[in-house]
Each structure stands twice: as C-alpha cells, then as structure tokens.
C-alpha cells in the first residue's frame, strides 16, 4: 500500500491521477457530512478501473517487459488498498474483505484515512484520456448504428474536436483509438466541415416564443451555416447580429460523404469509412473465427496455456490460417475425435470448427 509514482506507463499514471481525483472528491464530501455523495464517485471509478485500466493492461500482467509487469501489479495493489480504505465508512464489510485479501494481517478499519500524494495529480492526462474514450464511444456507437461488428476491420476513421479540446489533445492517442475501434488509420482533422456536411436546425417550438421576430433571422443564419458551437452554447450570427442559444436549442446534423458515416457527441465528430475491401472482409472472417474458437476453448475447460488441434471446414481465407493458429495456440490438422465442435455463420458462409486438446506441445 505504499505510494507509487515511478511508472512511466500512461495507463498507470492515468489510474493514479483518477485515484487522486476520487480521493479529493470523497474527502470533500465526507468533510461536509454528505455521506451519500461519494457513491456515484466510487461507481464511476470502479468502472474506469475495470473497463479501461484493467482491460487495456491485460497483456502487461502476463507477458512483456518484466519492469512494466511489476509496475502494473504495484500500481494495481496501491489503487485497490487505497480504494478499500476510502470505501470503509460507506461499505465496511466489502472494504474489509478487499483489504484482507490484499493485506492479510491487517484490518482496514484500523488504518488511517488515505493520503494520496499530490504529485500523482495530472489534469491534462485525465482530459486527454476522457476525450480519447469519448471518441471511441462515438465510433463504436456509429458501428452499432450501421450494423458493423467491431471485429470487422475498417480502413479509415477521421475525427474532429471542439476548439477548447483540440489544443491539448495528443495525436499519439491514435494507436489506442485504432485498436479499440478496429480501424487501420486514424486522422484528426481541423474541424467537422472537413469530414462531413453540417446542417444546423433551430428548435422553432422552443425558440419562437423566446426570439419573436428574430426567429426568422436566426433561421436564416442557421441555414447559411453562420453558427459557432461552443462548449456551453451555440452562437448564431446573421445580418451583423449574434444570438447566444443553448446547446439543446439548435440541432446539429452531420451527413457523411461517399461511403462514410458520421456521428457526433458533445462536440466530438467521428467519421468511419464503411467501404469493405476483399482484404478487410477476409480479416474480419479470421477475427470472428478466432473469437468462436476462444469461446469453445473456454467452454471445453481448457487452460489459457493449453495447445489444441484445430480443424476448420469452410471458406476461411488461407492467408489468415497462421494468424488463427497463433491466436488460439493451435496446430491446424484433421481432428478425428473432437472435444467440441461448432458451426458458425461468417460473411463468407457457414464454417465448421472442431477442436481437441493436444497431448504435447509438438502434437
């Protein structure tokens, strides 16, 4: 439970900065006797810990650089022990169970309130990561909206950010976005107009009584595109005048060009190229087959290190068989007596998969 901070890994730095932020919020709430206020703070932090930090750190825990692995374990241990100490007043039983698993000889209720060092704070990193995750969320929603599975790779994604965010956002987040969204190329553009046709539609029902005769001028300004979207409001300009309107009073509609689809949220605009080449389709089939085999391995009770014999019957790209075998610890061959078999539908048709645990590493 000793303070950490030596890791240079951005994931470690981010979760420690989030821990510092949570500690400040919870401490302030309890000092004001607002005992229910920390609950949503804890829920959001636990979601961040599990669905971002742990998920993106998985490979660090079981492979790769020994120093990075040690940093991951040390950071996680520190975060969990400090979280248990902060949880203790609100959830004493769960906090004690957590702490006993991490520090077997001690009770969390005999520990002092955590003291999270200020040097762990990193407001810029928190903003960058929040923006990255928002971009990913919009892109994944766009995939779902158009029925494109995440395992189907796409060629290109473009995104635009509001001016107040663009200045501090790092382009080095592109590989993370590409991996999470499963696209080959990620490009940040100067503004939304570079990737989409933008229309602004005022809410006549709400604005009519508010603006009166000015409603016609605002409508003309929107139609001409004389609109500036700011963090908290929308500014419409026309005939030498400006109107500051609420974000919910002017609807922003994006239309993609060619084979691109577009979606926006909170000023973040994302465009995906949905054109699928033969190569992209084949990779999508391979990724889906890998997912099905991994499910079969789990259902058959194999350990993550068990090697298998694999037989695939159907139209699976031959150029991807080595990838499938490597991802599933498999040797491709005929399987006479299978431990498990499954027929799955992929874009190329029905594929039959049969697996059997290998007797030795060379089997």
Coordinates of C-alpha atoms in Angstrom, one line a residue:
X1 CA 0.0 0.0 0.0
X2 CA 3.0 2.3 -0.2
X3 CA 2.6 5.3 -2.6
X4 CA 3.8 4.7 -6.2
X5 CA 4.6 7.1 -9.0
X6 CA 7.8 5.8 -10.7
X7 CA 6.0 4.1 -13.6
X8 CA 6.1 6.0 -16.9
X9 CA 3.3 3.9 -18.4
X10 CA 0.4 6.3 -19.3
X11 CA -2.1 3.8 -18.0
X12 CA -0.5 3.7 -14.6
X13 CA -0.2 7.5 -14.5
X14 CA -3.8 7.8 -15.5
X15 CA -5.3 5.5 -12.9
X16 CA -3.2 7.1 -10.2
X17 CA -4.4 10.5 -11.3
X18 CA -8.0 9.2 -11.2
X19 CA -7.4 7.9 -7.7
X20 CA -6.1 11.3 -6.6
X21 CA -9.2 12.9 -8.1
X22 CA -11.6 10.4 -6.3
X23 CA -9.7 10.9 -3.0
X24 CA -10.2 14.7 -3.2
X25 CA -13.9 14.4 -4.1
X26 CA -14.7 11.8 -1.4
X27 CA -12.7 13.7 1.3
X28 CA -14.5 16.9 0.5
X29 CA -17.9 15.2 0.6
X30 CA -17.3 13.5 3.9
X31 CA -15.9 16.6 5.5
X32 CA -19.2 18.3 4.6
X33 CA -21.1 15.2 6.1
X34 CA -22.6 14.4 2.6
X35 CA -22.3 10.6 3.2
X36 CA -24.2 9.6 0.0
X37 CA -22.3 11.9 -2.4
X38 CA -19.3 9.6 -2.8
X39 CA -21.4 6.6 -4.0
X40 CA -21.6 7.7 -7.7
X41 CA -17.9 8.7 -7.5
X42 CA -16.9 5.2 -6.4
X43 CA -19.2 3.6 -9.1
X44 CA -17.6 5.6 -11.9
X45 CA -14.1 5.0 -10.6
X46 CA -14.6 1.2 -10.4
X47 CA -16.0 1.3 -13.9
X48 CA -12.9 3.1 -15.1
X49 CA -10.6 0.7 -13.2
X50 CA -12.2 -2.4 -14.7
X51 CA -13.3 -1.4 -18.1
X52 CA -10.3 0.8 -19.1
X53 CA -7.3 0.3 -16.9
X54 CA -7.5 -3.5 -16.3
X55 CA -8.8 -4.3 -19.8
X56 CA -6.1 -2.3 -21.5
X57 CA -3.4 -3.6 -19.1
X58 CA -4.3 -7.3 -19.5
X59 CA -1.3 -8.3 -21.6
X60 CA 1.0 -6.4 -19.2
X61 CA 0.1 -8.8 -16.4
X62 CA 1.1 -12.0 -18.2
X63 CA 3.7 -11.1 -20.8
X64 CA 6.2 -8.4 -22.0
X65 CA 8.7 -6.3 -20.1
X66 CA 9.3 -7.5 -16.5
X67 CA 9.6 -3.9 -15.2
X68 CA 6.4 -2.9 -16.9
X69 CA 4.7 -6.0 -15.4
X70 CA 5.9 -5.1 -12.0
X71 CA 4.7 -1.5 -12.4
X72 CA 1.3 -2.8 -13.3
X73 CA 1.0 -5.1 -10.3
X74 CA 2.4 -2.4 -7.9
X75 CA 0.0 0.2 -9.2
X76 CA -3.0 -2.0 -9.0
X77 CA -2.2 -3.1 -5.5
X78 CA -1.8 0.5 -4.4
X79 CA -5.0 1.6 -6.0
X80 CA -7.0 -1.3 -4.5
X81 CA -5.7 -0.8 -1.0
X82 CA -6.4 2.9 -1.0
X83 CA -9.8 2.3 -2.6
X84 CA -10.7 -0.1 0.2
X85 CA -9.7 2.4 2.9
X86 CA -11.9 5.1 1.2
X87 CA -14.8 2.6 0.9
X88 CA -14.6 1.6 4.6
X89 CA -17.0 4.2 6.0
X90 CA -19.7 3.6 3.4
X91 CA -19.3 -0.2 2.8
X92 CA -17.4 -1.7 5.8
X93 CA -17.9 -5.4 5.0
X94 CA -16.9 -5.2 1.3
X95 CA -13.9 -2.9 2.2
X96 CA -12.7 -5.3 4.9
X97 CA -12.9 -8.2 2.5
X98 CA -11.0 -6.4 -0.2
X99 CA -8.3 -5.2 2.3
X100 CA -7.9 -8.6 3.9
X101 CA -7.3 -10.2 0.5
X102 CA -4.6 -7.6 -0.2
X103 CA -3.1 -7.2 3.3
X104 CA -4.0 -10.4 5.2
X105 CA -2.6 -9.4 8.6
X106 CA -4.4 -6.0 8.9
X107 CA -7.9 -4.6 9.2
X108 CA -8.9 -1.7 7.0
X109 CA -10.8 -0.2 10.0
X110 CA -7.6 0.2 11.9
X111 CA -6.0 2.1 9.1
X112 CA -5.8 5.9 8.8
X113 CA -7.6 7.8 6.0
X114 CA -5.5 7.6 2.8
X115 CA -3.0 10.3 2.0
X116 CA -2.7 10.4 -1.8
X117 CA 0.3 12.4 -2.9
X118 CA -0.4 15.5 -4.9
X119 CA 2.3 14.6 -7.4
X120 CA 0.0 11.8 -8.7
X121 CA -2.4 14.5 -9.9
X122 CA -2.4 15.0 -13.7
X123 CA -5.3 17.1 -15.0
X124 CA -4.1 17.1 -18.6
X125 CA -3.8 13.4 -18.8
X126 CA -7.3 13.0 -17.3
X127 CA -8.7 15.3 -20.0
X128 CA -6.8 13.6 -22.8
X129 CA -8.0 10.1 -21.7
X130 CA -11.5 11.3 -21.3
X131 CA -11.5 12.7 -24.8
X132 CA -10.0 9.5 -26.2
X133 CA -12.6 7.4 -24.6
X134 CA -15.4 9.7 -25.8
X135 CA -14.0 9.4 -29.4
X136 CA -14.0 5.6 -29.1
X137 CA -17.5 5.6 -27.6
X138 CA -18.9 7.7 -30.5
X139 CA -17.1 5.5 -33.1
X140 CA -18.4 2.2 -31.5
X141 CA -21.9 3.7 -31.4
X142 CA -21.6 4.5 -35.1
X143 CA -20.5 0.9 -35.8
X144 CA -23.5 -0.4 -33.9
X145 CA -25.9 2.1 -35.6
X146 CA -24.9 0.8 -39.0
X147 CA -24.6 -2.9 -38.1
X148 CA -20.8 -3.2 -38.5
X149 CA -19.3 -5.7 -36.0
X150 CA -16.3 -4.4 -34.1
X151 CA -14.3 -7.5 -35.3
X152 CA -14.8 -6.3 -38.9
X153 CA -11.8 -4.0 -39.5
X154 CA -12.3 -0.8 -41.4
X155 CA -9.8 1.2 -43.5
X156 CA -10.1 4.7 -42.1
X157 CA -11.5 6.8 -39.3
X158 CA -11.4 10.6 -39.1
X159 CA -12.5 12.8 -36.1
X160 CA -12.8 16.5 -35.2
X161 CA -12.7 18.0 -31.8
X162 CA -14.1 21.3 -30.4
X163 CA -11.5 24.1 -30.2
X164 CA -11.3 24.0 -26.4
X165 CA -10.2 20.3 -26.6
X166 CA -8.1 20.3 -29.8
X167 CA -5.4 22.4 -28.2
X168 CA -4.4 19.8 -25.6
X169 CA -5.2 16.6 -27.3
X170 CA -2.3 14.3 -28.3
X171 CA -2.2 12.7 -31.8
X172 CA -0.3 9.9 -30.1
X173 CA -3.6 8.6 -28.9
X174 CA -4.3 7.5 -32.5
X175 CA -2.9 3.9 -32.0
X176 CA -5.2 3.4 -28.9
X177 CA -8.2 4.6 -30.9
X178 CA -7.3 2.4 -33.9
X179 CA -7.0 -0.7 -31.7
X180 CA -10.3 0.0 -29.8
X181 CA -12.3 0.8 -32.9
X182 CA -10.5 -1.7 -35.1
X183 CA -9.5 0.7 -37.9
X184 CA -6.3 0.8 -39.9
X185 CA -5.9 4.6 -40.0
X186 CA -7.0 7.3 -37.6
X187 CA -6.7 11.0 -38.6
X188 CA -7.6 14.1 -36.6
X189 CA -9.0 16.9 -38.9
X190 CA -9.1 20.7 -38.3
X191 CA -12.9 20.8 -38.0
X192 CA -16.2 18.9 -38.7
X193 CA -16.6 20.5 -42.1
X194 CA -13.5 18.7 -43.3
X195 CA -15.2 15.3 -42.8
X196 CA -18.9 15.9 -43.0
X197 CA -21.6 18.1 -44.4
X198 CA -23.1 20.0 -41.4
X199 CA -26.6 21.4 -41.0
X200 CA -28.0 23.5 -38.2
X201 CA -31.7 23.3 -37.4
X202 CA -33.1 25.6 -34.8
X203 CA -35.9 24.4 -32.5
X204 CA -38.7 26.6 -33.6
X205 CA -41.1 25.4 -30.9
X206 CA -38.7 26.5 -28.1
X207 CA -37.1 29.5 -29.8
X208 CA -40.2 31.0 -31.4
X209 CA -41.7 32.4 -28.1
X210 CA -38.2 33.3 -26.9
X211 CA -36.9 35.2 -30.0
X212 CA -40.2 36.6 -31.5
X213 CA -39.4 38.4 -34.7
X214 CA -35.7 37.5 -34.5
X215 CA -36.7 33.8 -35.1
X216 CA -36.6 34.4 -38.9
X217 CA -33.1 35.9 -38.7
X218 CA -31.8 33.1 -36.6
X219 CA -33.3 30.5 -39.0
X220 CA -31.5 32.3 -41.9
X221 CA -28.2 32.3 -40.0
X222 CA -28.5 28.6 -39.4
X223 CA -29.4 27.9 -43.0
X224 CA -26.3 29.9 -44.1
X225 CA -24.1 27.9 -41.7
X226 CA -23.2 31.0 -39.7
X227 CA -23.0 29.0 -36.5
X228 CA -20.3 28.6 -33.9
X229 CA -20.7 25.7 -31.5
X230 CA -19.0 26.5 -28.1
X231 CA -18.7 24.2 -25.0
X232 CA -21.8 25.6 -23.3
X233 CA -23.8 27.3 -26.0
X234 CA -24.4 27.9 -29.7
X235 CA -23.8 31.3 -31.3
X236 CA -25.8 32.1 -34.4
X237 CA -24.7 35.2 -36.5
X238 CA -26.7 36.9 -39.2
X239 CA -27.2 40.5 -40.5
X240 CA -24.5 41.9 -38.2
X241 CA -26.0 40.4 -35.1
X242 CA -25.4 37.4 -32.8
X243 CA -27.6 35.3 -30.7
X244 CA -26.3 33.0 -27.8
X245 CA -28.5 30.0 -27.7
X246 CA -28.5 26.8 -25.6
X247 CA -26.9 23.6 -27.0
X248 CA -30.3 21.9 -26.9
X249 CA -31.9 24.8 -28.9
X250 CA -30.1 24.2 -32.1
X251 CA -29.8 20.7 -33.5
X252 CA -26.5 19.9 -35.3
X253 CA -27.0 17.3 -38.1
X254 CA -24.0 15.6 -39.8
X255 CA -24.1 13.8 -43.1
X256 CA -21.2 11.7 -44.3
X257 CA -19.8 11.8 -47.8
X258 CA -19.3 8.9 -50.2
X259 CA -19.0 5.6 -48.2
X260 CA -18.5 7.4 -44.9
X261 CA -20.9 7.6 -42.0
X262 CA -20.8 10.3 -39.3
X263 CA -21.9 10.8 -35.7
X264 CA -21.3 13.4 -33.1
X265 CA -21.5 13.8 -29.3
X266 CA -20.5 16.8 -27.2
X267 CA -18.6 18.5 -30.0
X268 CA -16.7 15.3 -30.9
X269 CA -17.4 14.3 -34.6
X270 CA -16.4 10.9 -35.9
X271 CA -16.4 9.7 -39.5
X272 CA -16.0 6.0 -40.5
X273 CA -15.2 4.7 -44.0
X274 CA -17.6 1.7 -44.3
X275 CA -16.2 0.6 -47.7
X276 CA -15.0 -3.0 -47.3
X277 CA -12.3 -4.4 -49.5
X278 CA -11.7 -8.1 -50.0
X279 CA -8.7 -7.9 -47.6
X280 CA -10.7 -6.3 -44.9
X281 CA -13.6 -8.8 -45.2
X282 CA -11.1 -11.7 -45.0
X283 CA -9.5 -10.3 -41.9
X284 CA -13.0 -9.8 -40.4
X285 CA -13.7 -13.5 -41.0
X286 CA -10.4 -14.5 -39.4
X287 CA -11.1 -12.4 -36.3
X288 CA -14.6 -13.9 -35.9
X289 CA -13.3 -17.4 -36.2
X290 CA -10.7 -16.7 -33.5
X291 CA -13.4 -15.4 -31.2
X292 CA -15.5 -18.5 -31.7
X293 CA -12.5 -20.8 -31.1
X294 CA -11.7 -18.9 -27.9
X295 CA -15.3 -19.3 -26.7
X296 CA -15.0 -23.1 -27.5
X297 CA -11.8 -23.3 -25.6
X298 CA -13.4 -21.8 -22.5
X299 CA -16.5 -24.0 -22.7
X300 CA -14.3 -27.1 -23.1
X301 CA -12.4 -26.2 -19.9
X302 CA -9.0 -25.6 -21.4
X303 CA -6.5 -23.5 -19.6
X304 CA -5.1 -20.4 -21.4
X305 CA -1.8 -22.3 -22.0
X306 CA -3.3 -25.5 -23.4
X307 CA -2.4 -26.1 -27.0
X308 CA -5.0 -27.5 -29.3
X309 CA -5.5 -29.4 -32.6
X310 CA -7.8 -27.4 -34.8
X311 CA -9.8 -28.3 -37.9
X312 CA -11.7 -25.7 -39.9
X313 CA -14.1 -26.8 -42.6
X314 CA -15.5 -24.0 -44.8
X315 CA -14.4 -20.8 -46.6
X316 CA -11.8 -19.3 -44.4
X317 CA -9.0 -17.2 -46.1
X318 CA -5.9 -19.4 -46.3
X319 CA -3.7 -16.4 -45.8
X320 CA -5.1 -16.0 -42.3
X321 CA -4.7 -19.6 -41.1
X322 CA -1.4 -18.8 -39.4
X323 CA -2.9 -15.9 -37.6
X324 CA -5.8 -18.0 -36.4
X325 CA -3.5 -20.8 -35.2
X326 CA -1.2 -18.4 -33.4
X327 CA -4.1 -16.6 -31.6
X328 CA -5.6 -19.8 -30.4
X329 CA -2.5 -21.9 -29.6
X330 CA -3.5 -24.3 -32.3
X331 CA -2.0 -26.7 -34.8
X332 CA -4.3 -26.9 -37.9
X333 CA -4.9 -30.5 -38.9
X334 CA -7.7 -33.1 -39.2
X335 CA -9.4 -33.8 -35.9
X336 CA -10.8 -37.3 -35.6
X337 CA -12.5 -37.2 -32.1
X338 CA -13.3 -33.6 -31.2
X339 CA -13.7 -32.2 -27.7
X340 CA -16.0 -29.6 -29.1
X341 CA -17.3 -28.6 -32.5
X342 CA -19.5 -25.7 -33.7
X343 CA -20.9 -24.4 -36.9
X344 CA -20.8 -20.6 -37.2
X345 CA -22.0 -18.1 -39.8
X346 CA -19.5 -15.6 -41.1
X347 CA -19.7 -13.3 -44.1
X348 CA -18.3 -16.0 -46.4
X349 CA -20.8 -18.6 -45.3
X350 CA -21.1 -21.4 -42.8
X351 CA -17.8 -22.6 -41.2
X352 CA -17.5 -25.7 -39.1
X353 CA -14.9 -25.6 -36.3
X354 CA -13.6 -28.7 -34.5
X355 CA -11.1 -28.7 -31.6
X356 CA -9.2 -31.2 -29.5
X357 CA -6.6 -30.6 -26.7
X358 CA -3.1 -31.5 -27.9
X359 CA -1.3 -34.2 -26.0
X360 CA 2.0 -32.4 -26.1
X361 CA 3.3 -29.0 -27.3
X362 CA 4.5 -30.7 -30.5
X363 CA 1.3 -32.7 -31.1

